[in-house]
Every structure is written in structure tokens, then in C-alpha cells.
mmCIF file of C-alpha atoms (C1' of nucleotides) and ligand atoms in Angstrom:
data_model
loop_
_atom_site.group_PDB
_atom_site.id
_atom_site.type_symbol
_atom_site.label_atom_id
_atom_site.label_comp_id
_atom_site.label_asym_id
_atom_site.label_seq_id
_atom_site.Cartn_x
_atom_site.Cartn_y
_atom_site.Cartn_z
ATOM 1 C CA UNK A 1 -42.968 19.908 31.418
ATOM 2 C CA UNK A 2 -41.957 20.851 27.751
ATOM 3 C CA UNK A 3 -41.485 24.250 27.066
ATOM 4 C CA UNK A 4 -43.308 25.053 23.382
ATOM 5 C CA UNK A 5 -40.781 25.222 20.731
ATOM 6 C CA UNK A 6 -41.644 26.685 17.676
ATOM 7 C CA UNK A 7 -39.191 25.984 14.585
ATOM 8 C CA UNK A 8 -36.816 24.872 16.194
ATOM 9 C CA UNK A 9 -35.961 28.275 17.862
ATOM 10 C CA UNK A 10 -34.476 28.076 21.176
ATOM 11 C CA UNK A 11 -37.122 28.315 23.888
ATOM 12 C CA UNK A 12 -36.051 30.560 26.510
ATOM 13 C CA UNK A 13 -35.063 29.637 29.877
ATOM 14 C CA UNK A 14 -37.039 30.084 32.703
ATOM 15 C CA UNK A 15 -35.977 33.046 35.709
ATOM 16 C CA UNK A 16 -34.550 30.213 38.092
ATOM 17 C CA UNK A 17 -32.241 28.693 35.191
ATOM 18 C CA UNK A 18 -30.967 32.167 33.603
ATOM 19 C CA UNK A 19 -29.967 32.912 37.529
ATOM 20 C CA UNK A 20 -28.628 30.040 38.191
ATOM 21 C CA UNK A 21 -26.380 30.110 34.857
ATOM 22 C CA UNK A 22 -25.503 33.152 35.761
ATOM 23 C CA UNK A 23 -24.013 32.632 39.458
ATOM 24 C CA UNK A 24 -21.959 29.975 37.971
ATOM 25 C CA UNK A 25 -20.240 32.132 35.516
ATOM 26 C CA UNK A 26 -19.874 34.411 37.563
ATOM 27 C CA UNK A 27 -18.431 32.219 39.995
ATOM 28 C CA UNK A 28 -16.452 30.278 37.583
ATOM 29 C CA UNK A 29 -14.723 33.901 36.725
ATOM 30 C CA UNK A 30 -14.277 35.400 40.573
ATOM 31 C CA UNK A 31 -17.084 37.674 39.950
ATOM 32 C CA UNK A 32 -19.777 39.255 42.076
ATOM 33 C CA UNK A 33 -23.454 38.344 41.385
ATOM 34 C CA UNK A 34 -24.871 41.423 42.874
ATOM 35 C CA UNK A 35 -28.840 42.699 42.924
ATOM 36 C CA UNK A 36 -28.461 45.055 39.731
ATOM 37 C CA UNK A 37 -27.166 42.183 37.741
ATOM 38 C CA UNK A 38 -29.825 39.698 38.832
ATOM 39 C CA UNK A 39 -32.579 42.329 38.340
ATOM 40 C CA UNK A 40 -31.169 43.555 34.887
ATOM 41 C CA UNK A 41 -31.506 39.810 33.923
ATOM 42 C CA UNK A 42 -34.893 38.972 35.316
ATOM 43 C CA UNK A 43 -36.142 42.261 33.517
ATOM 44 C CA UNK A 44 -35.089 40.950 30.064
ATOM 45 C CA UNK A 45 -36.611 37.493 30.517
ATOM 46 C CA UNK A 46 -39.456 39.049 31.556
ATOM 47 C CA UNK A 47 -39.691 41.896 28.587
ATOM 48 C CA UNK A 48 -38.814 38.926 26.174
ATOM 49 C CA UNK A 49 -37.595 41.388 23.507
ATOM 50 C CA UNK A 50 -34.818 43.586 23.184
ATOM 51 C CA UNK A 51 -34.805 46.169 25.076
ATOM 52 C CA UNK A 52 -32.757 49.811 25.411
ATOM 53 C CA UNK A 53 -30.917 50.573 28.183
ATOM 54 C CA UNK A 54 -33.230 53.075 29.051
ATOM 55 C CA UNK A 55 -36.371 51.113 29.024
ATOM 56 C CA UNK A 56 -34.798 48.652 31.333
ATOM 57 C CA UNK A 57 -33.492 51.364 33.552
ATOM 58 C CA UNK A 58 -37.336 52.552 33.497
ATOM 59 C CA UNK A 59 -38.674 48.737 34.573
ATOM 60 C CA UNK A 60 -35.744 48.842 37.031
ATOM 61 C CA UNK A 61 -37.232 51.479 38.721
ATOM 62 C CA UNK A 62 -39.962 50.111 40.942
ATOM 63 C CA UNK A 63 -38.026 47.977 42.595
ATOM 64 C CA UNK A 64 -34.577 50.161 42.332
ATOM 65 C CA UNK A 65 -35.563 53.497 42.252
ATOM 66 C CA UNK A 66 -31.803 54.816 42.447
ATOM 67 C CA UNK A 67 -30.267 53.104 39.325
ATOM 68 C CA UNK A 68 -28.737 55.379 36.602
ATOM 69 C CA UNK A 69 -28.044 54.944 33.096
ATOM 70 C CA UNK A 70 -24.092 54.844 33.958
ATOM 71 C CA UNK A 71 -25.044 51.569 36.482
ATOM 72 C CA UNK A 72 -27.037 50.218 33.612
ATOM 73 C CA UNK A 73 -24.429 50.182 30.978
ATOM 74 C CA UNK A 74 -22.072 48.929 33.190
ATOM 75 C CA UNK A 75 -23.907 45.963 33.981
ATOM 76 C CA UNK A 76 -25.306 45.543 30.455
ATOM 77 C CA UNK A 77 -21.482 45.768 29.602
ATOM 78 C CA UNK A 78 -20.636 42.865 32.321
ATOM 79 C CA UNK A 79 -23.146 40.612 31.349
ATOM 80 C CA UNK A 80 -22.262 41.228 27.718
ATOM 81 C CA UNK A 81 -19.041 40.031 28.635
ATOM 82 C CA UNK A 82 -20.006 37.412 30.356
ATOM 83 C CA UNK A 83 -22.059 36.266 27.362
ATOM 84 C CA UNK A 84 -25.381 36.339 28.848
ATOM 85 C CA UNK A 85 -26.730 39.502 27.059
ATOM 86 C CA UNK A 86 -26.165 40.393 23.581
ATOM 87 C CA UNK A 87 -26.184 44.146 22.361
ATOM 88 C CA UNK A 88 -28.545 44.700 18.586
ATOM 89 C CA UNK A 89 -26.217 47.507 16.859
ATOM 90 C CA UNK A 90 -28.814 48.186 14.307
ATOM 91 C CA UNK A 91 -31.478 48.651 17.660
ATOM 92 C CA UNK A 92 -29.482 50.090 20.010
ATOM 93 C CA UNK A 93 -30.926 47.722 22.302
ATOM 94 C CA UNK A 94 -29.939 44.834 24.541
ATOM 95 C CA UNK A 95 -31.722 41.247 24.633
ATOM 96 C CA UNK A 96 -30.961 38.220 26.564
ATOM 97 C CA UNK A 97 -28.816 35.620 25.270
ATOM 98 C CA UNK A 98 -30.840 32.187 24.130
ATOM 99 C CA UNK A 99 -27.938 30.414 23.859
ATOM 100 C CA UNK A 100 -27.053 29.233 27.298
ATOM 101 C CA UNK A 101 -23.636 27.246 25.606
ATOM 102 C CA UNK A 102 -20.255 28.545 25.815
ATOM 103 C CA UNK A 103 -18.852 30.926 23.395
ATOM 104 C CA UNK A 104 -20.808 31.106 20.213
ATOM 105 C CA UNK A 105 -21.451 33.078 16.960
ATOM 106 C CA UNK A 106 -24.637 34.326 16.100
ATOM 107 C CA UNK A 107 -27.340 35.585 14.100
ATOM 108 C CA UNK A 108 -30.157 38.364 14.601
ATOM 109 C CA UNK A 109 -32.626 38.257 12.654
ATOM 110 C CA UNK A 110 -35.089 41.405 13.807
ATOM 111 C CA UNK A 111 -38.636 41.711 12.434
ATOM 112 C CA UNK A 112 -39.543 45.303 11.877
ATOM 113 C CA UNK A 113 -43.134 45.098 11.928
ATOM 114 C CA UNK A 114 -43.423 43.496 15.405
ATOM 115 C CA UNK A 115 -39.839 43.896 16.364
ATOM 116 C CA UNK A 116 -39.438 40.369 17.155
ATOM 117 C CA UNK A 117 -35.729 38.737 17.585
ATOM 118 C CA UNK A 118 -34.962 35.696 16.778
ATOM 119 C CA UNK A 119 -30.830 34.375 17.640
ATOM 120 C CA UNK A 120 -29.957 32.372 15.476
ATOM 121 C CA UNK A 121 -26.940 29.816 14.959
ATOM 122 C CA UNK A 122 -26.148 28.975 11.550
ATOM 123 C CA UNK A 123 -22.578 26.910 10.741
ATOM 124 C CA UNK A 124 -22.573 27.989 7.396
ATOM 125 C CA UNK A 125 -22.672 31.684 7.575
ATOM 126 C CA UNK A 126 -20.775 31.474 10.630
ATOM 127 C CA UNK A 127 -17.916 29.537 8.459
ATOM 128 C CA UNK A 128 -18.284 31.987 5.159
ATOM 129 C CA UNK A 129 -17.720 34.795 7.547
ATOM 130 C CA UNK A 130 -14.682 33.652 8.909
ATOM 131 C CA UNK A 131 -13.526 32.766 5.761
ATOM 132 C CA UNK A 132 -14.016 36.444 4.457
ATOM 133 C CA UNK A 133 -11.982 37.533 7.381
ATOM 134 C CA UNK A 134 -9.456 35.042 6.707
ATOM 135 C CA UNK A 135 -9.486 35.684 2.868
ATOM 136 C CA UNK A 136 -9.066 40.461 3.641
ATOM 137 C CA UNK A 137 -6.263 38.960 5.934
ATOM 138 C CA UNK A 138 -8.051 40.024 9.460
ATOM 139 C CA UNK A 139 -7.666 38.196 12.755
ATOM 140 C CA UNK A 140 -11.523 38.701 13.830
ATOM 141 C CA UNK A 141 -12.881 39.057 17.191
ATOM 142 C CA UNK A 142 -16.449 40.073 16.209
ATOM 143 C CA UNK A 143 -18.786 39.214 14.017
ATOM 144 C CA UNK A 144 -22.050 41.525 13.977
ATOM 145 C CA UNK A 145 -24.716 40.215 12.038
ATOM 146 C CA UNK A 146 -28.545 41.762 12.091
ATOM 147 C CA UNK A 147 -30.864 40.413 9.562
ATOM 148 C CA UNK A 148 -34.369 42.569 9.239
ATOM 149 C CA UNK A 149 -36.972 41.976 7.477
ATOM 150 C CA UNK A 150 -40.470 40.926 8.016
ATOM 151 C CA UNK A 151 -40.751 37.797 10.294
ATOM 152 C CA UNK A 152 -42.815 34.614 8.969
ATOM 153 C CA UNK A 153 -46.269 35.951 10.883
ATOM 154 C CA UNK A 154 -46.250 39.729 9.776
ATOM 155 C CA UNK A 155 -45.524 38.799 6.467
ATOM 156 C CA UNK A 156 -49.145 36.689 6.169
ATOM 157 C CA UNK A 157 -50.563 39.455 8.279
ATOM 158 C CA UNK A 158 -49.662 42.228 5.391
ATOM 159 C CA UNK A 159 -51.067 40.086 2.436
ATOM 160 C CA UNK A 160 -53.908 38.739 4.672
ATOM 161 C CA UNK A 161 -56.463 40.848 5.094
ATOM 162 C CA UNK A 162 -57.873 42.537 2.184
ATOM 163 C CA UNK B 1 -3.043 56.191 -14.708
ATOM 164 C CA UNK B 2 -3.601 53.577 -12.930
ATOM 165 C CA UNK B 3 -4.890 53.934 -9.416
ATOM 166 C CA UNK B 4 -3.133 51.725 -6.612
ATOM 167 C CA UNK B 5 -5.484 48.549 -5.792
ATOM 168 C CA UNK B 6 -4.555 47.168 -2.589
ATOM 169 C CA UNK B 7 -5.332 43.127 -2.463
ATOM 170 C CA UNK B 8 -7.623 43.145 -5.213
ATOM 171 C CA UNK B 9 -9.930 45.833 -2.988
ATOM 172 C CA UNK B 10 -11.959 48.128 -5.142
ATOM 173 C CA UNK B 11 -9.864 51.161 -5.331
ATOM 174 C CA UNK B 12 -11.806 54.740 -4.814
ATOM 175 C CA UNK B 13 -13.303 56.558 -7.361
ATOM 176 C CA UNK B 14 -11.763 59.848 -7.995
ATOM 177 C CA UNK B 15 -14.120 62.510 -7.291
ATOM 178 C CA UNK B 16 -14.947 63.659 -11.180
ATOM 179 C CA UNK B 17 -16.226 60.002 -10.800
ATOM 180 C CA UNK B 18 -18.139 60.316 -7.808
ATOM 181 C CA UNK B 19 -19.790 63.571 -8.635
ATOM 182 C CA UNK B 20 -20.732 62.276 -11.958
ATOM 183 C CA UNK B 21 -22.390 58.782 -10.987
ATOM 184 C CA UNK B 22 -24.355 60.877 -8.028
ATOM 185 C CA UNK B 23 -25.310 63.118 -10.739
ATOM 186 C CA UNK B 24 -26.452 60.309 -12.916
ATOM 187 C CA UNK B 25 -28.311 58.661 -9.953
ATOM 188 C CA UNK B 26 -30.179 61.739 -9.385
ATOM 189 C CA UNK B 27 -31.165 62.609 -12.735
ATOM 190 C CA UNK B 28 -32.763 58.689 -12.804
ATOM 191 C CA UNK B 29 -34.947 59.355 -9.812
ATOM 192 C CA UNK B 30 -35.750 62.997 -10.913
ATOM 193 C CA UNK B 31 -34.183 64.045 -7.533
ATOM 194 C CA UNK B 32 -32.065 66.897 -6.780
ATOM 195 C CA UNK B 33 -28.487 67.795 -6.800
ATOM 196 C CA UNK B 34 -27.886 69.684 -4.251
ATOM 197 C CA UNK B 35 -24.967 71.874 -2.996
ATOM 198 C CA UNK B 36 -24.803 70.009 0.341
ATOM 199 C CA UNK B 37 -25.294 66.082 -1.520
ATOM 200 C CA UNK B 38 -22.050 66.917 -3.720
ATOM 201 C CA UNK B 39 -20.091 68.801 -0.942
ATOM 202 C CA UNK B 40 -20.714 65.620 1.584
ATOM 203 C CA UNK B 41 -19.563 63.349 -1.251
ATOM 204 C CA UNK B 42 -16.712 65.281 -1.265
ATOM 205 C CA UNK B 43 -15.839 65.230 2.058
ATOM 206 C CA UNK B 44 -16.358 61.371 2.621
ATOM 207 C CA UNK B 45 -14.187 60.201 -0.583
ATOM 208 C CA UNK B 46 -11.488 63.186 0.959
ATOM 209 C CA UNK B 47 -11.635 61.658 4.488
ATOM 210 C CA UNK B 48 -10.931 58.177 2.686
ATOM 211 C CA UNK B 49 -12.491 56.769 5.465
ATOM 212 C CA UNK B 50 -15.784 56.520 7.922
ATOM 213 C CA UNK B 51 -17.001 59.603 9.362
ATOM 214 C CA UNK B 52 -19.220 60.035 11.777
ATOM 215 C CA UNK B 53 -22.104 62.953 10.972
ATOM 216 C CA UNK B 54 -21.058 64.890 13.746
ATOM 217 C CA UNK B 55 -17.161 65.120 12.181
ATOM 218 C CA UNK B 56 -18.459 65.238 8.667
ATOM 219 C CA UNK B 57 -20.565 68.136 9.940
ATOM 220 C CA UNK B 58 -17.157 70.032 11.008
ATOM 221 C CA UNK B 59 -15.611 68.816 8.158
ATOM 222 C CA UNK B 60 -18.120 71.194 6.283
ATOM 223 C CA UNK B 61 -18.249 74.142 7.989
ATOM 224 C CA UNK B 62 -15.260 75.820 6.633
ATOM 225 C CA UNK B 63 -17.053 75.280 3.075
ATOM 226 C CA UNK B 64 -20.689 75.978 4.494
ATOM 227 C CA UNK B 65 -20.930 77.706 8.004
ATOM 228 C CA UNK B 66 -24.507 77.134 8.541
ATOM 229 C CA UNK B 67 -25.306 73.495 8.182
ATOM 230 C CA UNK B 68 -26.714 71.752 10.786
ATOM 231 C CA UNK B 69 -26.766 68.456 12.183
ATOM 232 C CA UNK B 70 -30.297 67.436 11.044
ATOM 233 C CA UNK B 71 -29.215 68.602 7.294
ATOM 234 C CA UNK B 72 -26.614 66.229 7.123
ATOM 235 C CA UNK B 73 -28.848 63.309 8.553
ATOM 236 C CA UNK B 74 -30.976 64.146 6.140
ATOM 237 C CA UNK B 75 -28.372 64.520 3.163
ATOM 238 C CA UNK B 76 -27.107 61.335 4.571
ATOM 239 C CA UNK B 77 -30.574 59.384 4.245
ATOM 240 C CA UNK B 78 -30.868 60.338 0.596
ATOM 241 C CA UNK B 79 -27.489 59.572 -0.295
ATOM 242 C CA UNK B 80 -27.396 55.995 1.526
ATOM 243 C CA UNK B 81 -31.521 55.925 -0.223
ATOM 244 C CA UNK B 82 -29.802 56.204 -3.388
ATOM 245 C CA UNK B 83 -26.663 53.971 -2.475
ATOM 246 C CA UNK B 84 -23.642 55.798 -2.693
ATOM 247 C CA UNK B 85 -23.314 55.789 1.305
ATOM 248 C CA UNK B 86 -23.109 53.573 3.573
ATOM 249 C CA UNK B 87 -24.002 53.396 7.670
ATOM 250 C CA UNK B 88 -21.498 51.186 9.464
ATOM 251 C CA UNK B 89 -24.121 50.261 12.599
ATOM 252 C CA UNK B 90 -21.376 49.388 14.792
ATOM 253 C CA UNK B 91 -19.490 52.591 14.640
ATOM 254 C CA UNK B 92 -22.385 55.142 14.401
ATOM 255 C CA UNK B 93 -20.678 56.201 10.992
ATOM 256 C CA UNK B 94 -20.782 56.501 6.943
ATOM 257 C CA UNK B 95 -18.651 55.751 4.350
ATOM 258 C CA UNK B 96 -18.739 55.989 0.606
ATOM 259 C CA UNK B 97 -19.804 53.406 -1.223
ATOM 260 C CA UNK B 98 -16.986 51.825 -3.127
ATOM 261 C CA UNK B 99 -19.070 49.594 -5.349
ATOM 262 C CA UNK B 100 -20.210 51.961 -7.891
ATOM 263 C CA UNK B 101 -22.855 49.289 -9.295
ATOM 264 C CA UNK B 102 -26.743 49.036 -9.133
ATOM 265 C CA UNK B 103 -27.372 47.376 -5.557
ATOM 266 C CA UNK B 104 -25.328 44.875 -3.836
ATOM 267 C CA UNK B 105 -24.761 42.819 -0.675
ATOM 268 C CA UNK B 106 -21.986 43.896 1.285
ATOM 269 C CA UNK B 107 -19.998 42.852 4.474
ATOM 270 C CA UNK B 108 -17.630 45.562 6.053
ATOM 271 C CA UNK B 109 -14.254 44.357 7.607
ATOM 272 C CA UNK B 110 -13.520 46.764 10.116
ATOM 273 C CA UNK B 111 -9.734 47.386 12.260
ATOM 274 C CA UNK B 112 -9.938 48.315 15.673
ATOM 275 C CA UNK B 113 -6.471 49.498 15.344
ATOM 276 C CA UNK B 114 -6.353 52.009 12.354
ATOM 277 C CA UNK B 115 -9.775 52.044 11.624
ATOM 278 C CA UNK B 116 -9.481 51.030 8.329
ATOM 279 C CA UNK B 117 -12.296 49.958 6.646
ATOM 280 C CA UNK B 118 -13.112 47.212 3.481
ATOM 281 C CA UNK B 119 -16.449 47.382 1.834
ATOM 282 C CA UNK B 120 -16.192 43.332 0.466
ATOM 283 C CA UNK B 121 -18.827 41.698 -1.306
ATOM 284 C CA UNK B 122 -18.661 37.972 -0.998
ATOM 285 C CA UNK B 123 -21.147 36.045 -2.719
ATOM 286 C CA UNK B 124 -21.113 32.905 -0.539
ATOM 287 C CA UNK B 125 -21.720 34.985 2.945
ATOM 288 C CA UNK B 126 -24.498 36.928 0.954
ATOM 289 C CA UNK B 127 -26.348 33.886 -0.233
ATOM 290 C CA UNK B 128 -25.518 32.199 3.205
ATOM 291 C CA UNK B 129 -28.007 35.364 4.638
ATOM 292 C CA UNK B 130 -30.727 34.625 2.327
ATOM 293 C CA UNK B 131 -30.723 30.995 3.208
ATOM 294 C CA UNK B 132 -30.946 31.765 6.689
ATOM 295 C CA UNK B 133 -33.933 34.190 6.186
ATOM 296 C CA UNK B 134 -35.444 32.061 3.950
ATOM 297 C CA UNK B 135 -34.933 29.004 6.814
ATOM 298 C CA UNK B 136 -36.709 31.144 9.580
ATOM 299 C CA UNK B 137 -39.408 32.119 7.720
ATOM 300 C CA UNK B 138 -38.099 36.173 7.332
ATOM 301 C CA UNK B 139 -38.425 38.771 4.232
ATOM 302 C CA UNK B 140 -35.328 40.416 4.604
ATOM 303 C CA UNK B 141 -35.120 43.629 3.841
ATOM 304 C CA UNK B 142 -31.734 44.693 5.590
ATOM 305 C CA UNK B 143 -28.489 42.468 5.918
ATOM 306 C CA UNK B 144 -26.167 44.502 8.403
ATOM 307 C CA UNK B 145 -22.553 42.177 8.057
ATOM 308 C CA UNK B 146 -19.875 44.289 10.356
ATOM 309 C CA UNK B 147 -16.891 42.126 11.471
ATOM 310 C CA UNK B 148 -14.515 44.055 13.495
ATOM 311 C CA UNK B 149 -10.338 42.447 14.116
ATOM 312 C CA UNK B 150 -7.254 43.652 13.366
ATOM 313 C CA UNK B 151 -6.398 43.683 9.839
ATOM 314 C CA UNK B 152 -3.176 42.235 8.463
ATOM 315 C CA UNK B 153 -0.769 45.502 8.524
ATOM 316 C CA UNK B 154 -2.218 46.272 12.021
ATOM 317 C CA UNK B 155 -1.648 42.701 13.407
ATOM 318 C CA UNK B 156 1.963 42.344 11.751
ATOM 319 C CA UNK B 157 2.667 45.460 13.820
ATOM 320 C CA UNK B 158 1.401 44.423 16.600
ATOM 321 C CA UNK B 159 3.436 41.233 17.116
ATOM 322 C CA UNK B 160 6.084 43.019 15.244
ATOM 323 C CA UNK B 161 8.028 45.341 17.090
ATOM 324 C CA UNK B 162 9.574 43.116 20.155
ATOM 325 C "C1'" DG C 1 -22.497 36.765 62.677
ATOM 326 C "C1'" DG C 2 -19.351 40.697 61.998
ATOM 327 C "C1'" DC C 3 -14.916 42.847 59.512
ATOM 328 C "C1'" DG C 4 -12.224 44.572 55.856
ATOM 329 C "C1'" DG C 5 -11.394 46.127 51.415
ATOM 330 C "C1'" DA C 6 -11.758 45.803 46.587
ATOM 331 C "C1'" DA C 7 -15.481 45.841 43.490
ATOM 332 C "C1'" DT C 8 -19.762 47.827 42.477
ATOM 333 C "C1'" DT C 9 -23.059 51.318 42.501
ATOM 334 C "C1'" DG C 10 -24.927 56.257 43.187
ATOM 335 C "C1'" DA C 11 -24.930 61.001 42.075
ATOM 336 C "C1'" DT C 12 -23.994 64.360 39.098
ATOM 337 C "C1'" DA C 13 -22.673 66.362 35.160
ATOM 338 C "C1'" DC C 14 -21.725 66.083 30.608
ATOM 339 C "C1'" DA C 15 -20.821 64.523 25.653
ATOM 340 C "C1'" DA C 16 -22.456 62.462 21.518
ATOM 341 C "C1'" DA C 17 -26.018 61.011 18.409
ATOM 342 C "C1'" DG C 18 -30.288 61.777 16.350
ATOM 343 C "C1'" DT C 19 -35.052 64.030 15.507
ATOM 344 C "C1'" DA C 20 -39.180 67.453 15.191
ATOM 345 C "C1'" DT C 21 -40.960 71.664 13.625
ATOM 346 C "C1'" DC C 22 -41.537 75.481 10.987
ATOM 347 C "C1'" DA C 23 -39.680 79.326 8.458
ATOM 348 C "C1'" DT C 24 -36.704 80.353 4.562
ATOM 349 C "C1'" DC C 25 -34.196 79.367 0.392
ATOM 350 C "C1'" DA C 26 -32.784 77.417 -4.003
ATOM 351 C "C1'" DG C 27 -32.783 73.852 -8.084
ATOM 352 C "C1'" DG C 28 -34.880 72.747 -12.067
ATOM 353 C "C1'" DT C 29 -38.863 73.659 -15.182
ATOM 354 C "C1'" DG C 30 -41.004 76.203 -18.508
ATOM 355 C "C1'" DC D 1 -36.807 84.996 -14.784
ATOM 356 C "C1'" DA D 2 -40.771 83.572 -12.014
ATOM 357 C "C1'" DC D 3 -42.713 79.686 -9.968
ATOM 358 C "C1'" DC D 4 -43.237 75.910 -7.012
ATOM 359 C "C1'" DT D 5 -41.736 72.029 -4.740
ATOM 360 C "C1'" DG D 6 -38.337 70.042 -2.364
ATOM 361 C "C1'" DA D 7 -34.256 71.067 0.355
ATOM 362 C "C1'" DT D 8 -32.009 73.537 3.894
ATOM 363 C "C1'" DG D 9 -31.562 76.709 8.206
ATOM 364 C "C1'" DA D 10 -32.609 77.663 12.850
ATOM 365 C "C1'" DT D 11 -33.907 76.130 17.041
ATOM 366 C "C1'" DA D 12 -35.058 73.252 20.469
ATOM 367 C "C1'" DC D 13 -35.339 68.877 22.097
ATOM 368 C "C1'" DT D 14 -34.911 63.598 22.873
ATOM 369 C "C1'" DT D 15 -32.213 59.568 23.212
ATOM 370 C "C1'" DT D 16 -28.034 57.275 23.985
ATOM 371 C "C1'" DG D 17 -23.735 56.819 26.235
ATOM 372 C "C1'" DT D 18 -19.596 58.300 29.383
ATOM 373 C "C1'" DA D 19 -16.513 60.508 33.113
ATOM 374 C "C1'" DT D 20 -15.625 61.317 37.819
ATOM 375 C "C1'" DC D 21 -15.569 60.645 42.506
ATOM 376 C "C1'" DA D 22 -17.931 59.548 46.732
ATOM 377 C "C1'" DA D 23 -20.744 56.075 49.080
ATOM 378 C "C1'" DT D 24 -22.163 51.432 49.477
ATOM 379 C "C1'" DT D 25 -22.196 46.437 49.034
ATOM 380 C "C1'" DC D 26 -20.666 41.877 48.251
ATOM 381 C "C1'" DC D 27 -17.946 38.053 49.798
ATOM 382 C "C1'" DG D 28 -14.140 35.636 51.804
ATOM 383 C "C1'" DC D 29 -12.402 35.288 56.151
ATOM 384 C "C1'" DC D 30 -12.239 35.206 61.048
HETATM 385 ZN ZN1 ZN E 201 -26.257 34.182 22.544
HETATM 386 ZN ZN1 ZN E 202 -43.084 40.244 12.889
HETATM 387 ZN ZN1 ZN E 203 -21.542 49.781 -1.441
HETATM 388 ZN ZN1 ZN E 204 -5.504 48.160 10.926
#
DNA sequence: GGCGGAATTGATACAAAGTATCATCAGGTG
DNA sequence: CACCTGATGATACTTTGTATCAATTCCGCC
């Protein structure tokens, strides 16, 4: 069955394929797949939206009533480095990758009416901004970009009804 | 006298220069000028680089024992409302605006090594942004462009010294 | 299935970043 | 120079993130 699609965005994975990407990279690396990592992931799926670290710790706690905050960033920071979870700087907040490829450079765009997320992929800002780092001379190894605004459906919702 | 330009970068305003476009600004808007507003204009072009709120706050003190850390958020708000400061997201820190002009898109360039940072302004990357937002449907309202590497005297070192 | 040991997590304490509230003060106007 | 509004001071607090060291767990191996 086809997951619903809507412009093109990338649908998001179900639980059993964001697990089962994640025990191969971590396998592929040497890496444990422990309980706090699976839960961290299953409770971003589930929240579809970004979360902070200490909301998640928060839905963490019915079923692991002993994480901490420390435990949390650390596995937010593995996971991050694994690729799988991406970190909004503007949000402080963390939000599962949609983007189950290898490496890749993205986009945020974040509504701030209904805080929705959307990752995007674009080739052509992704060129002009290695082209900028090129140009100032810098060898880059991150490219932040967060784009808010007010997404397509908030924006008819604020003219709408009058 | 001609300031030093590094790479075509916008060199710093002296702080006559500063003082007198934040005065301008202000006058415009009918806000005040404020004892704090100049003295943290002061301290950011001084620092010539991105301070944090917490070291700009100590960074006051000898000049003003009783601020507090809410005053200079709130100094901070109005002077990145009015545009002379900017927030870099990814380092929970401000910086003076080095574009003196009425509002613009900017990208930052930041070093991991010396911490150096380059307020740029490229017009391809900015429209690149817009098309994106425009693609997915998005007002934007924000465009947060932080790329963080090692910039050229930094790298050069680094391979440098064998 | 149980062992061993490095990797991960727990517990605790703390540092850093940011905000809310209300009383007091000062910048600009006339 | 008095007034009033907007800005700051004082205080307390919330949120976010880290350091340290002891206890536990995962996983390959037997
Ligand atoms: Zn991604
Ligand atoms: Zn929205
Ligand atoms: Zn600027
Ligand atoms: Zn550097």
C-alpha cells in the first residue's frame, strides 16, 4: 500500500523500516543498537515533529522511567551522527531524518504558525552554498539552513476566515 | 585613511559610524537611545567578533555594574529588531551587523578553528531560498544560512606546520 | 545459554542560556 | 524642569546542555 504523498515531500517511513535502517548502520559502523536508541527513534516517528530533548525525555518516560537528559543527548548526538536525526538550531529541537539515503544536504523549512517541518533537498541551493564557501575560501563541513515562514495551509488559514 | 578590507569583506565601521547610523535608526522609528543600546554596540564592534549575551554581559559590567541578563536580551532584541545585530543560531551568539544598509539577506561563514566570522551576502544563495519557499508553498519570514568549516588561514595552518 | 569487557547508561550535580514579573529609573517632549 | 512612557534593575525561575563516575548492558565468543 502507497503511503500519501503530498508535494512531493518525502513520506515518512514506517517504525519497522526506520529500525531496520537503523540496525544496519549501526551494524555497518560496529555499533550497538541498544533500547534507548530504538525508543528515542520510535518516539520521533511517532511525535512526527521536532521535538526537544526534553519533551522526548518526557515521552521516554513511561516506558523508561530512569532516562536523563545527559542519556538523551548522547543518543540524540549518536543518531545525529549516524544521520538518522537531524538537530533544528533555530528550535532547539531534534526531528527524524526523512531522508533515509546516504549523506545528504538539506533544507528546513519550519512553519511558525503550526510548527510544521518540512526537509527539504534542493541541488541548487545546495550548489550556491558550496560555492559561497568555496568563493570566502572555507573547506565546509556544515551547512545549517532553517527557512521559517508560514507553511502553504496556515497561510490560507490567516486570510481565510473573515 | 583607508581601513584594511580583507578579500573584498566589508570592513567594520568605526564606532563614530556605528553610534551614528544606530542613532539615525532610532530617530526613524521614534525609538530610544539608550545608554545600554550604544554601550552594547560598543562592546560588539570592540570584541570584533560574536559574543555570546552571557560574555557581552561581563564585558559590560566594568562600564555598568548592574545590568542583568534579561536587559541585554532585551537590548539585544531591539537592536537585531532594528538590524544592526545579528543572532548566529548555531553558536547561541550576536554579532554586529556589517552591512550598514536597509535590510538584506545574509549567509554567515563560520571557522571552527578561530572563530572567525563573515557576514556574506550572496545574491544567488538568497534567491536560491526564495525559490525554495516559493516551491513548497512557504511565506518566509526568516532565512537562517550558517555554514560552519575551516576558513582559508585556519586550514593553511592546519596542513601547514608538518 | 553464559562470560567478559568495552560501550552505554544512570545518578547526581552543575553550568549556560533565556524568560517572567514588578518595581524603579531615565530619555525625550513640551 | 516636570511629566509620562518606555527602558532598565532586581529577583526568581525555566529550559537547555554538560561533567563525572559508578553501575549496567549489549554483543561476540565460547
Ligand atoms: Zn535528513
Ligand atoms: Zn503551518
Ligand atoms: Zn547584516
Ligand atoms: Zn579560522
Amino acid at each position: 500500500m502507497m503511503r500519501k504523498s503530498i508535494k512531493g515531500r518525502a513520506a515518512p517511513e514506517d517504525l519497522p523500516a526506520a529500525l531496520h535502517r537503523l540496525e544496519t548502520l549501526c551494524r555497518e559502523r560496529g555499533q550497538r543498537l541498544t533500547r534507548q536508541r530504538r525508543a528515542v527513534v520510535r518516539q520521533l516517528l511517532a511525535a512526527d515533529r521536532a521535538l526537544s530533548a526534553y519533551e522526548l525525555l518526557e515521552r521516554l518516560r513511561p516506558e523508561d522511567g530512569r532516562a536523563t537528559a545527559a542519556s538523551i543527548y548522547r543518543t540524540l548526538d549518536f543518531l545525529m551522527e549516524l544521520g538518522v536525526v537531524h538537530r533544528l538550531e533555530s528550535k532547539r529541537s531534534f526531528i527524524l531524518c526523512r531522508h533515509p539515503q546516504a549523506p545528504h544536504r538539506v533544507q528546513f523549512l519550519i512553519c511558525r504558525s503550526c510548527g510544521e517541518v518540512i526537509e527539504a533537498e534542493d541541488a541548487r541551493l545546495a550548489a550556491a552554498t558550496e560555492r559561497l564557501g568555496d568563493r570566502l575560501g572555507f573547506a565546509l563541513d556544515q551547512r545549517i539552513v532553517e527557512l521559517t515562514g508560514l507553511c502553504g495551509r496556515c497561510r490560507t488559514r490567516e486570510a481565510g476566515p473573515s
